[in-house]
mmCIF file of C-alpha atoms and ligand atoms in Angstrom:
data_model
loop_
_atom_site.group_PDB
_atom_site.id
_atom_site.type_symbol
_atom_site.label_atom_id
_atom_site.label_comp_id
_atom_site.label_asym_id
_atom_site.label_seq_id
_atom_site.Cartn_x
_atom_site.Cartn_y
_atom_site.Cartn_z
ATOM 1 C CA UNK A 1 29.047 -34.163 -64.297
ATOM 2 C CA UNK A 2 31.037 -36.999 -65.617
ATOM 3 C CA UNK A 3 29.694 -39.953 -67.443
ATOM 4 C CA UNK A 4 29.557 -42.504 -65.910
ATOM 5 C CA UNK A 5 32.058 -44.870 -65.926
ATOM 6 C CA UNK A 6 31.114 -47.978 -68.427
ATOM 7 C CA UNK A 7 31.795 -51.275 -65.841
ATOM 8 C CA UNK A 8 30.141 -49.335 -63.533
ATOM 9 C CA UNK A 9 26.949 -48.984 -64.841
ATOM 10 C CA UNK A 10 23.678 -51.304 -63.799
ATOM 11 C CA UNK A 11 22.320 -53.799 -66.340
ATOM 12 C CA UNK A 12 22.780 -56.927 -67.877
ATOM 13 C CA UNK A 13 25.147 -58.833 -70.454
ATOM 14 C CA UNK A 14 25.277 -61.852 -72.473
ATOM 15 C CA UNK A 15 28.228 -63.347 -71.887
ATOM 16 C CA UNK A 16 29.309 -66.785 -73.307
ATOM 17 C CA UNK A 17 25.051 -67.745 -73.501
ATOM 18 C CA UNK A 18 24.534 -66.494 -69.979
ATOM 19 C CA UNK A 19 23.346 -63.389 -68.547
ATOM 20 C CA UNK A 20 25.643 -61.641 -65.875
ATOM 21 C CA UNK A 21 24.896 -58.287 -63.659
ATOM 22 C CA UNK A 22 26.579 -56.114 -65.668
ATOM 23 C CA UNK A 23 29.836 -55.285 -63.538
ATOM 24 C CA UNK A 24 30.515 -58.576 -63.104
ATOM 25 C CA UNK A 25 31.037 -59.208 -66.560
ATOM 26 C CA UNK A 26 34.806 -59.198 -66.791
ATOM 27 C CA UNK A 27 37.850 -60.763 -68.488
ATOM 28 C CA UNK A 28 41.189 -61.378 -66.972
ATOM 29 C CA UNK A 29 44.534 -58.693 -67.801
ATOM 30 C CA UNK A 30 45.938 -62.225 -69.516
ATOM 31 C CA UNK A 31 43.229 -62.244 -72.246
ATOM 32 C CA UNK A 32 44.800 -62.595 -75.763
ATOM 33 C CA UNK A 33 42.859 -59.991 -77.145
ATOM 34 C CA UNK A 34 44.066 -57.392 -75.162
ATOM 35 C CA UNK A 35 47.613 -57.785 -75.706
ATOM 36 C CA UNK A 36 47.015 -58.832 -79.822
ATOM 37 C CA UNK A 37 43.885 -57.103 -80.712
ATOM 38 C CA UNK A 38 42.377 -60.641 -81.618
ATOM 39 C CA UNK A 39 38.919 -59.588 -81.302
ATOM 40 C CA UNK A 40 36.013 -58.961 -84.061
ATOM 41 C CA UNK A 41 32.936 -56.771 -82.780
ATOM 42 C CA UNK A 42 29.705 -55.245 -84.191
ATOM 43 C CA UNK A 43 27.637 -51.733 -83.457
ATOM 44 C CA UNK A 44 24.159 -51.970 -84.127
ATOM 45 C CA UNK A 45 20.823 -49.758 -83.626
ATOM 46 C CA UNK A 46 17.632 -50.903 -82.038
ATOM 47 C CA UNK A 47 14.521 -48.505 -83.059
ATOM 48 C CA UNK A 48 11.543 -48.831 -81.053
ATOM 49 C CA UNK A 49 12.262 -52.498 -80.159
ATOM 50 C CA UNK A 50 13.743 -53.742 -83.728
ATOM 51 C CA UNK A 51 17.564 -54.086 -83.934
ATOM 52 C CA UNK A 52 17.967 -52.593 -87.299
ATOM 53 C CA UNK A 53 19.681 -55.155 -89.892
ATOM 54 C CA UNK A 54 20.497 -57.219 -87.009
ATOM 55 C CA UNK A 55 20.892 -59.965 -89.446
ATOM 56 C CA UNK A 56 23.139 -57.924 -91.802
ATOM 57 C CA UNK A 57 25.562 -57.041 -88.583
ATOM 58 C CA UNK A 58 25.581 -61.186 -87.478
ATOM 59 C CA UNK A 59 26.879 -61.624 -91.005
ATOM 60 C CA UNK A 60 29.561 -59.392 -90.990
ATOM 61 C CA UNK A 61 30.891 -60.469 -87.124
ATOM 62 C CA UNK A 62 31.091 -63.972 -88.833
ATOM 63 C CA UNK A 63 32.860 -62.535 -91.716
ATOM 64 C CA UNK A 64 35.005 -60.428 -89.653
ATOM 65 C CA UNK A 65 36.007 -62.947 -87.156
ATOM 66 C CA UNK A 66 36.713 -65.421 -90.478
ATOM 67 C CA UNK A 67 38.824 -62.992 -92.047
ATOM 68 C CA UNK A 68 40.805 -63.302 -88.190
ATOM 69 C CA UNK A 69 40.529 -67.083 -88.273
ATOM 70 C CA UNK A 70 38.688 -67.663 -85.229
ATOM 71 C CA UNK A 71 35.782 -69.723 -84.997
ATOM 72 C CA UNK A 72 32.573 -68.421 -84.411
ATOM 73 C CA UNK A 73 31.824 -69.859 -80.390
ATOM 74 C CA UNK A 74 27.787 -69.754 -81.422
ATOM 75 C CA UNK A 75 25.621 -69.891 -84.345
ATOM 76 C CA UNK A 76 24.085 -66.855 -86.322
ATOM 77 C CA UNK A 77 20.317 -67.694 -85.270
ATOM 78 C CA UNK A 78 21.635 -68.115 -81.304
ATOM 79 C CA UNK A 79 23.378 -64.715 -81.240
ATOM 80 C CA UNK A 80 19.899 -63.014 -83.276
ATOM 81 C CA UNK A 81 18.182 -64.567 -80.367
ATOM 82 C CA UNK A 82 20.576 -63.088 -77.228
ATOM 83 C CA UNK A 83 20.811 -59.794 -78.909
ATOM 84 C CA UNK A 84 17.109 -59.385 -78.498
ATOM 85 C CA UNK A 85 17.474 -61.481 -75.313
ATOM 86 C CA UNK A 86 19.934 -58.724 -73.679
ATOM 87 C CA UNK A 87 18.029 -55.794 -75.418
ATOM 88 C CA UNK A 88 14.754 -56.970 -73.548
ATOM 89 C CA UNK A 89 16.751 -57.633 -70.270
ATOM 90 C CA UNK A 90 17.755 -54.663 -70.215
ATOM 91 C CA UNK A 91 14.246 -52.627 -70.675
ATOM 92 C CA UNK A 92 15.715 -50.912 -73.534
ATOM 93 C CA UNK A 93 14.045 -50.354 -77.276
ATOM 94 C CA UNK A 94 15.998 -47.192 -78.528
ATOM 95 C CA UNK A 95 19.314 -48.732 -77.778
ATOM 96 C CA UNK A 96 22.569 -49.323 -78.955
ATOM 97 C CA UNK A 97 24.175 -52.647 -79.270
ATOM 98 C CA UNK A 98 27.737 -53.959 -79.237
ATOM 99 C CA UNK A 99 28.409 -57.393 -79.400
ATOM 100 C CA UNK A 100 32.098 -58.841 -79.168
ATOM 101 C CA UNK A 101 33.944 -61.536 -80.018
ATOM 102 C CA UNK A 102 37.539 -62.216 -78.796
ATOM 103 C CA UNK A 103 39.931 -65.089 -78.188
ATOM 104 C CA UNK A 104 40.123 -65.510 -74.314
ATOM 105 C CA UNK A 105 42.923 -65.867 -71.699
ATOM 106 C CA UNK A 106 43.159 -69.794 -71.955
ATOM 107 C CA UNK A 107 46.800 -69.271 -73.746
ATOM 108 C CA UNK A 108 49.315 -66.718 -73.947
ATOM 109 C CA UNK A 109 51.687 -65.836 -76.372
ATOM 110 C CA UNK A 110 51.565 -64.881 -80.426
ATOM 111 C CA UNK A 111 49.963 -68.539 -81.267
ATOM 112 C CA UNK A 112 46.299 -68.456 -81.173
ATOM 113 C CA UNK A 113 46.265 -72.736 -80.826
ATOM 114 C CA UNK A 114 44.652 -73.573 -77.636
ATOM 115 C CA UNK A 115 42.636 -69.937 -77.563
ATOM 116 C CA UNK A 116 38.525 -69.849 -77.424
ATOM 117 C CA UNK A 117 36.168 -67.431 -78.705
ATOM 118 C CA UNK A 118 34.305 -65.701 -75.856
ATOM 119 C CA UNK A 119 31.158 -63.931 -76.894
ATOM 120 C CA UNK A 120 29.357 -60.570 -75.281
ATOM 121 C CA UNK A 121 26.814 -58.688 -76.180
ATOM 122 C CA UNK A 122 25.853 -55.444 -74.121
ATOM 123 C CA UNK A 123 23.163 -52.600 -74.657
ATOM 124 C CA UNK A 124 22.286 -49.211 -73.644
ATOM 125 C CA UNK A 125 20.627 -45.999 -74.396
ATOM 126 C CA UNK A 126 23.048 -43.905 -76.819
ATOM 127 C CA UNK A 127 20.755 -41.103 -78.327
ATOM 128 C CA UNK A 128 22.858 -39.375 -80.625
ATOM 129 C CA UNK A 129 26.649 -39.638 -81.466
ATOM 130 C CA UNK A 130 27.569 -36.269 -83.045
ATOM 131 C CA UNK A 131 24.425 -34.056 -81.034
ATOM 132 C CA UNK A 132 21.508 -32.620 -82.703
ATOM 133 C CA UNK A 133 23.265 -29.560 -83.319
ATOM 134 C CA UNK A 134 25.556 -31.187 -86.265
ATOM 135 C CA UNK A 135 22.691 -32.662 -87.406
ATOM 136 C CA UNK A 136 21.707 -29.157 -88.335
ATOM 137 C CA UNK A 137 24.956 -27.190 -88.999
ATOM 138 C CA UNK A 138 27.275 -29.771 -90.037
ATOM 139 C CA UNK A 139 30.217 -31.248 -88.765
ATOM 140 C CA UNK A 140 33.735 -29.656 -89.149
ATOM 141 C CA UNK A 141 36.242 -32.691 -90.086
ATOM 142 C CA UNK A 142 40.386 -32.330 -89.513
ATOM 143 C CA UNK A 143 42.335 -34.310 -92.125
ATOM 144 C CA UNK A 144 43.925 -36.740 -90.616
ATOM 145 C CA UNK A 145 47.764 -37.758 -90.679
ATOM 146 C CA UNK A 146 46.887 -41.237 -90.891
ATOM 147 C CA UNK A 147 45.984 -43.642 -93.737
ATOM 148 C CA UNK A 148 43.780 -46.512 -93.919
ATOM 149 C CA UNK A 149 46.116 -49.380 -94.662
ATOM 150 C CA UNK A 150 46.564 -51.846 -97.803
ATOM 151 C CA UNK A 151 44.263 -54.687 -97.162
ATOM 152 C CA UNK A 152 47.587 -57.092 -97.192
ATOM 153 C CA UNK A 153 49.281 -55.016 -94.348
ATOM 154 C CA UNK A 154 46.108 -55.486 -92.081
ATOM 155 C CA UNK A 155 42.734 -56.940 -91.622
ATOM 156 C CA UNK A 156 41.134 -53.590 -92.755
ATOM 157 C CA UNK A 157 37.803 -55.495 -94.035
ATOM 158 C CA UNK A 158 37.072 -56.532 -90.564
ATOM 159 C CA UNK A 159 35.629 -54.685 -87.920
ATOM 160 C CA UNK A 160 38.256 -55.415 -85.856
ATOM 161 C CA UNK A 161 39.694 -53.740 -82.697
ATOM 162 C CA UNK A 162 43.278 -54.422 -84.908
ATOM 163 C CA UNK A 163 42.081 -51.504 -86.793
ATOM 164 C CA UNK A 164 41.264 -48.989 -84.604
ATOM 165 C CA UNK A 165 44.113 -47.350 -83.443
ATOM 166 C CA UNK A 166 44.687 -45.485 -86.314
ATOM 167 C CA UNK A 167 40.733 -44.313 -85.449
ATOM 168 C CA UNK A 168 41.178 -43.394 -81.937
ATOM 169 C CA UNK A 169 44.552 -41.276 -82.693
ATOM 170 C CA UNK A 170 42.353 -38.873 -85.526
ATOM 171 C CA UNK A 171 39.692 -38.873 -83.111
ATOM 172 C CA UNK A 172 41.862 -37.403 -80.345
ATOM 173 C CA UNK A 173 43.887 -35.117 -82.820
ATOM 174 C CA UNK A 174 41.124 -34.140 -84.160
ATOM 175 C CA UNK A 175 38.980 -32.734 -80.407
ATOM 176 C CA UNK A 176 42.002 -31.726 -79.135
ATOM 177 C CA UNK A 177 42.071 -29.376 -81.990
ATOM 178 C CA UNK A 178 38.377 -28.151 -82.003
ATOM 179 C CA UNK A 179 36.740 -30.660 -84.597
ATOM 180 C CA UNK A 180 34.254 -33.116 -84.597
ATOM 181 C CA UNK A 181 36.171 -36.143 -86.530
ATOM 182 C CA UNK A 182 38.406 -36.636 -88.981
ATOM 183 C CA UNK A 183 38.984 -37.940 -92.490
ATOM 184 C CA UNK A 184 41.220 -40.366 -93.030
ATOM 185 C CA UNK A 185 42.676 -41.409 -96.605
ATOM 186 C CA UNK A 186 43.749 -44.468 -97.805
ATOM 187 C CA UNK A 187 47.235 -45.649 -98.332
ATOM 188 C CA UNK A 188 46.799 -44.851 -101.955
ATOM 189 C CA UNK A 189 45.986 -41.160 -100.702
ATOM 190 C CA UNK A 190 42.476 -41.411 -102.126
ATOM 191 C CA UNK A 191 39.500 -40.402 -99.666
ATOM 192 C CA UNK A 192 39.325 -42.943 -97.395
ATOM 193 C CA UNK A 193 36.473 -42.694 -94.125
ATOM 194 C CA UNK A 194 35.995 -40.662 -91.110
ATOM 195 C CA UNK A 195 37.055 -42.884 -87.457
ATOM 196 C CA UNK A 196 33.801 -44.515 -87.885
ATOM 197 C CA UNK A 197 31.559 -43.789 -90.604
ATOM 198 C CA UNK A 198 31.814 -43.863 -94.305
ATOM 199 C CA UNK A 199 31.727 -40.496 -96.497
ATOM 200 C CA UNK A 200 29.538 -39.244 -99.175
ATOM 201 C CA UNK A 201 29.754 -36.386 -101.429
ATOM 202 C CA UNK A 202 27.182 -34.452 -103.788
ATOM 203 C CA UNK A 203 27.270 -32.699 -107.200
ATOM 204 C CA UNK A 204 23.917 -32.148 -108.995
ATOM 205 C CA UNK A 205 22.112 -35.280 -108.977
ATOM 206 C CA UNK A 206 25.138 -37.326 -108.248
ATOM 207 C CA UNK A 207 26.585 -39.069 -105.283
ATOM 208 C CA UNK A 208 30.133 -40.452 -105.147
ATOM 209 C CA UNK A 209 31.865 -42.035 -102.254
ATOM 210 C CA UNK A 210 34.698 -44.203 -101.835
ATOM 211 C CA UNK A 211 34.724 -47.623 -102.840
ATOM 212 C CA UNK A 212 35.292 -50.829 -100.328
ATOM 213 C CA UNK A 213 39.001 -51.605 -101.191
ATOM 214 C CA UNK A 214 39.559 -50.096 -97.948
ATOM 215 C CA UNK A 215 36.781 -48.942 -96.299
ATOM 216 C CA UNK A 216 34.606 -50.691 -93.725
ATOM 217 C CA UNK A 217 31.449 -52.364 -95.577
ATOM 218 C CA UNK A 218 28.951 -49.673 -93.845
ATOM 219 C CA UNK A 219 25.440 -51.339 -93.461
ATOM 220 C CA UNK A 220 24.507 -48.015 -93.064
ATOM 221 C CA UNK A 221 26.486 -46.837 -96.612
ATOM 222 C CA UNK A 222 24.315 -49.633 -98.535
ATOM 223 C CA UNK A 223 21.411 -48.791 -96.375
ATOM 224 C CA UNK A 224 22.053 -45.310 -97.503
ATOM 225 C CA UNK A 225 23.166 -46.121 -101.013
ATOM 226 C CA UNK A 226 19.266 -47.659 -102.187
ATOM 227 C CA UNK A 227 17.589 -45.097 -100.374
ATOM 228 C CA UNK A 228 19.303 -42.429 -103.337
ATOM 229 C CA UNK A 229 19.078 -44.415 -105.586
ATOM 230 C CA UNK A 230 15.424 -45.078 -104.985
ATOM 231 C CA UNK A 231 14.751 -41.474 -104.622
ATOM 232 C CA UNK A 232 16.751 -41.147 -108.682
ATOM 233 C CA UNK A 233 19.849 -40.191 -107.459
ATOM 234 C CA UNK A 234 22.965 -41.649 -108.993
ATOM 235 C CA UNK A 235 25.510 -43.405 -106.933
ATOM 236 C CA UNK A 236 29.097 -43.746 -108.096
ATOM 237 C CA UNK A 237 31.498 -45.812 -105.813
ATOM 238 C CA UNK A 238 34.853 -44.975 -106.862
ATOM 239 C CA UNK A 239 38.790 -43.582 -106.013
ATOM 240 C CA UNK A 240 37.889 -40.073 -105.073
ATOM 241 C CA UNK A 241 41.382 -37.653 -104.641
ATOM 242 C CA UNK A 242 41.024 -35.256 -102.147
ATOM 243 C CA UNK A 243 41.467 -32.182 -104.083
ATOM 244 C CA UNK A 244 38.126 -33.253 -105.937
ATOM 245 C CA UNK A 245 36.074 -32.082 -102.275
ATOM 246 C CA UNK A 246 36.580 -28.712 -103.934
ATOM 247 C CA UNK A 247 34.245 -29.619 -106.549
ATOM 248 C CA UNK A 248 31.354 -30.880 -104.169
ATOM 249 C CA UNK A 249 28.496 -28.815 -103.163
ATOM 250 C CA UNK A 250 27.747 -31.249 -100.192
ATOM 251 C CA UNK A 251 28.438 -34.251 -97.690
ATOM 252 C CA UNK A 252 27.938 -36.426 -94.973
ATOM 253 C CA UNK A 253 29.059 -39.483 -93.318
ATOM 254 C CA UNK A 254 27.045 -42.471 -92.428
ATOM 255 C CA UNK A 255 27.106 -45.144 -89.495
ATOM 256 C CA UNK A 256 25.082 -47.123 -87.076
ATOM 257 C CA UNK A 257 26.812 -44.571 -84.502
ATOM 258 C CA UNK A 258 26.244 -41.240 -86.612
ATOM 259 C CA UNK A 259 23.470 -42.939 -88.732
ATOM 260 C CA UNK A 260 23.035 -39.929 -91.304
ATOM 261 C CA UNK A 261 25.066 -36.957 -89.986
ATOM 262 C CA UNK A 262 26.225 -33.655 -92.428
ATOM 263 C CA UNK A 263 29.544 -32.140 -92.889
ATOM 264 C CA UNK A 264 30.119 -28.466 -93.248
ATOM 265 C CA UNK A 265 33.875 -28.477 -93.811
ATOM 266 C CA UNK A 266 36.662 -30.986 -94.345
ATOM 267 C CA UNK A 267 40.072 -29.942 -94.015
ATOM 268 C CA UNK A 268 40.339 -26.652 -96.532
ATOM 269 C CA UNK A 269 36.845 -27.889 -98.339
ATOM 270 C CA UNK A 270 33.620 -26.235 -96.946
ATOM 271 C CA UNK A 271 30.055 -27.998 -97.911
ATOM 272 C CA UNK A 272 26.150 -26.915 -97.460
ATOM 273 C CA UNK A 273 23.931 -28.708 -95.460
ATOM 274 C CA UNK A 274 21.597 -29.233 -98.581
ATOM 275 C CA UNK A 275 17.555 -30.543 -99.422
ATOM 276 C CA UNK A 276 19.214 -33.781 -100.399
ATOM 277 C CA UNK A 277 21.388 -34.416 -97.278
ATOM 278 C CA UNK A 278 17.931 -33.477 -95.569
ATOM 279 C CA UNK A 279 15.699 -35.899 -97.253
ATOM 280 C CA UNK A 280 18.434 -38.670 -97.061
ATOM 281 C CA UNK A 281 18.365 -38.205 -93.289
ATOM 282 C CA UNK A 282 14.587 -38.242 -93.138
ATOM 283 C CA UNK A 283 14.292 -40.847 -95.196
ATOM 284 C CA UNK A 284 16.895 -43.059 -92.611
ATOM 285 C CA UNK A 285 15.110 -42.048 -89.850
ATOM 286 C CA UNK A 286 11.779 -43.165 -91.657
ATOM 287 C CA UNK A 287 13.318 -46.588 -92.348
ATOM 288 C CA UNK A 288 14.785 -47.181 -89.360
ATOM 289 C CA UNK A 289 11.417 -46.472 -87.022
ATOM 290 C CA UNK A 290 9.760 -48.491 -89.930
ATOM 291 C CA UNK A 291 7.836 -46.102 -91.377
ATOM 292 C CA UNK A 292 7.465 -45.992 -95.069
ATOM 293 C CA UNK A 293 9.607 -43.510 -97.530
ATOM 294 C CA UNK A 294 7.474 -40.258 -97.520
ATOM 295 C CA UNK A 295 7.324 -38.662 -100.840
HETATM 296 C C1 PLP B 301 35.655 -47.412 -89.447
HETATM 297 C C2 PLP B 301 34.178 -47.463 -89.663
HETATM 298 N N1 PLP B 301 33.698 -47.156 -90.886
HETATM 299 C C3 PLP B 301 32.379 -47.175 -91.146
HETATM 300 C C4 PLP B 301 31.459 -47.489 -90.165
HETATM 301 C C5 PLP B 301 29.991 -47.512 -90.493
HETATM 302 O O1 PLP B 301 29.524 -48.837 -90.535
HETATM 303 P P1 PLP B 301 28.016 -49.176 -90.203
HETATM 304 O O2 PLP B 301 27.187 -48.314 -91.090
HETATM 305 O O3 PLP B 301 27.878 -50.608 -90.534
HETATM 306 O O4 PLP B 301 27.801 -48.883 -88.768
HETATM 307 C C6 PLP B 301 31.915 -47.784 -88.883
HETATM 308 C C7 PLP B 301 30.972 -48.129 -87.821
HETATM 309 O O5 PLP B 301 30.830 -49.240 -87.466
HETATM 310 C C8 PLP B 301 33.304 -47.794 -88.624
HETATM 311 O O6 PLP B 301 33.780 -48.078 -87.404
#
């Protein structure tokens, strides 16, 4: 049966510090975002009725939308507030969470003088991006033809919809031709990130993924990055070439979306589904429900 379509769902959303039924909660075809991308958004978790590092994902829509030079339209402790305002609304607690900023229709044209910031946030139940099935095999990654850009040829340390794009097109290369995702590298040609989630590799003891010159700043990647390192693993963020996947004996990506999800090939490269990938996602889940690190 086909999903159902997404402004046709029941609910409710935030919208601008009220709360609409959820198909009415539209924007007109003149909205300057839609023609020039000029939106910032966030994708965040709630487990059992906590929105994981809510706080963490405010923080980074602020940052986002300052590295596009609009003005935040509310304050960080207001939008905290609505997020758990349209969570509750909604009867959800396992839930996923998008808010969205974007300059509106009030002016068209390339200037962004005259333009507001509109505000959304909407929620509902998304169990599992990738399927419990990867969670157990793996996924199998395409390489994609496209690179993640210099950061001075686009705002590639925002979460931006200006970015994404080059995300969608690997996504659809990459299920047209059989895979779950694909890897995208960076205009260097260094290992870059999948569509959306960062990338980790193992050898030994030791866990390398890229650094953020290029990369979004995955709340999930540092979430992930002191749970190895509490458990004595080594992290190393660094330029990783893509012939080096040869040399690693596992990986995974991590994201809000895919939270902690393995890979059993990349491209040419094949990787195990390993005791460490296994703990790391067990340990996630654990800190995500709240529940302490097991030993
Ligand atoms: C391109 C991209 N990289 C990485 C991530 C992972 O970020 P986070 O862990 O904050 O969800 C996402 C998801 O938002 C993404 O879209």
């Amino acid at each position: 049966m086909a999903e159902l379509s997404f402004d046709q769902r029941d609910g409710w959303i935030w919208l601008d510090g009220e709360t609409l039924i959820w198909r009415e909660a539209k924007v007109h075809v003149l909205t300057h975002a839609l023609h020039y991308a000029t939106s910032v958004f966030e994708g965040q978790r709630a487990y059992n009725g906590k929105i994981f590092e809510l706080e963490a994902h405010t923080d980074r829509l602020y940052r986002s939308a300052e590295i596009l030079g609009m003005e935040m339209p509310f304050s960080k402790q207001v939008i905290n507030d609505a997020c758990y305002d349209n969570l509750n609304k909604n009867g959800l607690v396992n839930a996923y969470q998008r808010p969205i900023v974007w300059r509106g229709s009030e002016k068209m044209g390339l200037s962004v003088k005259g333009t507001e910031a509109h505000l959304a946030i909407a929620s509902w139940e998304w169990p599992s991006y990738f399927g419990p099935e990867a969670r157990m095999k793996g996924l199998r990654l395409c390489l994609s033809k496209w690179q993640r850009p210099d950061p001075k040829t686009a705002p590639i340390l925002a979460k931006s919809a200006a970015n994404y794009p080059i995300s969608c097109l690997s996504k659809d290369y990459a299920e047209t031709n059989g895979f779950d995702d694909a890897l995208l590298m960076d205009w260097e040609g260094f290992v870059g990130e999948a569509t959306g989630a960062n990338i980790f590799f193992i050898r030994g003891k030791e866990i390398h993924t890229p650094s953020l010159k290029c990369v979004l700043d995955g709340i999930t990647r540092k979430t992930v990055i002191m749970l190895a390192r509490k458990r004595g693993y080594t992290v190393i963020e660094r330029d990783i070439r893509p012939e080096e996947m040869a040399d690693f004996e596992q990986a995974f990506l991590t994201g809000t979306a895919a939270e902690v999800t393995p890979l059993a090939e990349v491209g040419p490269y094949k990787f195990t589904v390993g005791q460490i990938i296994q703990q790391l996602m067990q340990d996630y889940d654990d800190l995500v429900r709240g529940v302490g690190l097991s030993s």
